[in-house]
């Protein structure tokens, strides 16, 4: 089955620092990846769509300068939370659609970010 | 855009009983409806999905029904077991929507012994 690997699984950082989260498709190519954010006991909210070789598409209300997305290869997308603040603390999770079954999304294991 | 509502937010059942979770969607163009199971701190796992050209789909103890006219779909779990305890999310997307899934608000299912 399709495997999406996400690292790190958790990170604690000081306010004002930047944090990079990596998402890799291990056994398939992903021209598109999605980044979600999930607050405790809430649903998954789409933040942005990462497109290989082009700019990411951000959902309304998501600051593109704060959440930098890079999709430099067919298997890797990164999300960088710049100048993190405590309100950015959340569970960040990526997902990628499987080619040939384009609707099916497979999720990374998630990154729990805690900003002190 | 699409709006997906999910009920109930919490559901407690006795082991062996059935559990039903219901979702409604707003965009009549949506045509793909997956269900995900998420355990605490872990990734959502796809457990079953249905496309709009099908009214019902079953996989062992899990089934999903879709009513396109009413724009609602439901997850049915029979013979529930303690390991079914988790948060369940419904979602909807449409062809040409770039695989963008809109998720429901989630249902915390607790299966009690």
Short mmCIF file of C-alpha atoms in Angstrom, two decimals, chain A residues 45-86:
data_model
loop_
_atom_site.label_atom_id
_atom_site.label_comp_id
_atom_site.label_asym_id
_atom_site.label_seq_id
_atom_site.Cartn_x
_atom_site.Cartn_y
_atom_site.Cartn_z
CA UNK A 45 -8.55 21.86 8.09
CA UNK A 46 -6.83 22.15 4.73
CA UNK A 47 -4.11 24.76 4.79
CA UNK A 48 -2.58 24.48 1.35
CA UNK A 49 -2.04 22.34 -1.70
CA UNK A 50 1.56 21.67 -2.60
CA UNK A 51 2.31 21.26 -6.31
CA UNK A 52 5.56 19.78 -7.60
CA UNK A 53 7.49 22.35 -9.55
CA UNK A 54 5.09 25.22 -8.99
CA UNK A 55 3.77 27.47 -6.27
CA UNK A 56 1.55 26.14 -3.56
CA UNK A 57 -2.10 27.08 -3.40
CA UNK A 58 -3.21 28.37 -0.03
CA UNK A 59 -6.67 28.23 1.47
CA UNK A 60 -8.39 31.40 2.47
CA UNK A 61 -7.08 32.81 5.71
CA UNK A 62 -3.76 30.93 5.63
CA UNK A 63 -0.71 33.21 5.53
CA UNK A 64 1.57 32.06 2.75
CA UNK A 65 4.51 34.01 4.12
CA UNK A 66 4.16 32.28 7.46
CA UNK A 67 3.62 28.76 6.19
CA UNK A 68 6.19 28.23 3.47
CA UNK A 69 5.69 25.23 1.27
CA UNK A 70 8.22 23.71 -1.08
CA UNK A 71 7.56 20.73 -3.34
CA UNK A 72 10.89 20.30 -5.08
CA UNK A 73 10.54 16.69 -6.14
CA UNK A 74 7.86 14.12 -6.89
CA UNK A 75 8.35 12.53 -3.49
CA UNK A 76 9.04 15.38 -1.11
CA UNK A 77 7.07 18.34 0.16
CA UNK A 78 8.10 20.53 3.09
CA UNK A 79 6.16 22.91 5.28
CA UNK A 80 8.09 25.55 7.18
CA UNK A 81 6.36 27.40 9.96
CA UNK A 82 8.24 30.68 10.15
CA UNK A 83 8.51 32.77 13.30
CA UNK A 84 6.34 30.33 15.18
CA UNK A 85 4.13 31.57 18.00
CA UNK A 86 2.17 29.66 20.64
#
